[in-house]
XYZ file of C-alpha atoms in Angstrom:
74
model
C -10.838 13.918 163.219
C -12.369 12.096 160.280
C -13.564 15.224 158.485
C -10.084 16.113 157.268
C -9.012 12.760 155.860
C -7.557 12.498 152.371
C -9.987 10.445 150.279
C -8.178 10.695 146.945
C -6.862 7.105 147.027
C -10.313 5.758 147.875
C -12.008 7.797 145.142
C -9.558 6.512 142.556
C -10.119 2.902 143.608
C -13.914 2.835 143.810
C -15.484 1.059 140.872
C -19.117 2.026 141.534
C -21.231 4.944 140.440
C -20.919 7.973 142.699
C -23.061 11.078 142.698
C -21.935 14.493 143.891
C -24.400 17.347 144.226
C -23.455 20.942 144.978
C -25.079 24.366 145.028
C -24.940 26.909 142.238
C -23.735 29.688 144.529
C -21.138 27.596 146.369
C -17.622 28.977 145.965
C -15.768 27.263 143.072
C -18.372 24.520 142.782
C -17.542 23.647 139.184
C -13.813 23.476 139.903
C -14.375 21.150 142.837
C -16.657 18.870 140.818
C -14.161 18.847 137.969
C -11.362 17.765 140.306
C -13.433 14.906 141.699
C -14.484 13.827 138.212
C -10.865 13.790 137.074
C -10.040 11.378 139.910
C -12.728 8.926 138.890
C -14.809 9.092 135.687
C -17.610 7.119 137.403
C -18.491 10.233 139.419
C -21.642 11.941 138.174
C -22.290 15.515 139.220
C -25.183 17.929 139.514
C -25.552 21.567 140.490
C -28.661 22.793 142.296
C -29.765 26.238 141.178
C -30.800 29.058 143.498
C -28.912 27.736 146.498
C -25.674 28.363 148.339
C -24.698 26.461 151.482
C -27.935 24.687 152.407
C -29.506 23.271 149.243
C -31.782 20.919 151.203
C -33.404 24.047 152.722
C -32.923 26.591 149.923
C -34.083 24.420 147.038
C -35.352 21.065 148.331
C -37.352 20.272 145.185
C -34.291 20.347 142.913
C -32.316 18.285 145.415
C -35.134 15.750 145.559
C -35.287 15.625 141.758
C -31.542 14.913 141.451
C -31.581 12.284 144.192
C -34.542 10.582 142.552
C -32.825 10.688 139.152
C -29.581 9.278 140.515
C -31.316 6.504 142.438
C -33.304 5.489 139.357
C -30.016 5.119 137.452
C -28.454 2.927 140.139
């Protein structure tokens, strides 16, 4: 039952860097990222090209590159 919890209050309160990664072909990906970013300006986002629902399978190199980049910033 934890997959449908409202996390808006938590996202607004977190004062750490957060990284959200989505796929280029995912439905309304930019709108979703924009909504999260509006809740907390500390959220950094990235979009993986040439992928839809399984970016870790469809484009693992780009996912690896973003994770590496984000971890180097932390």
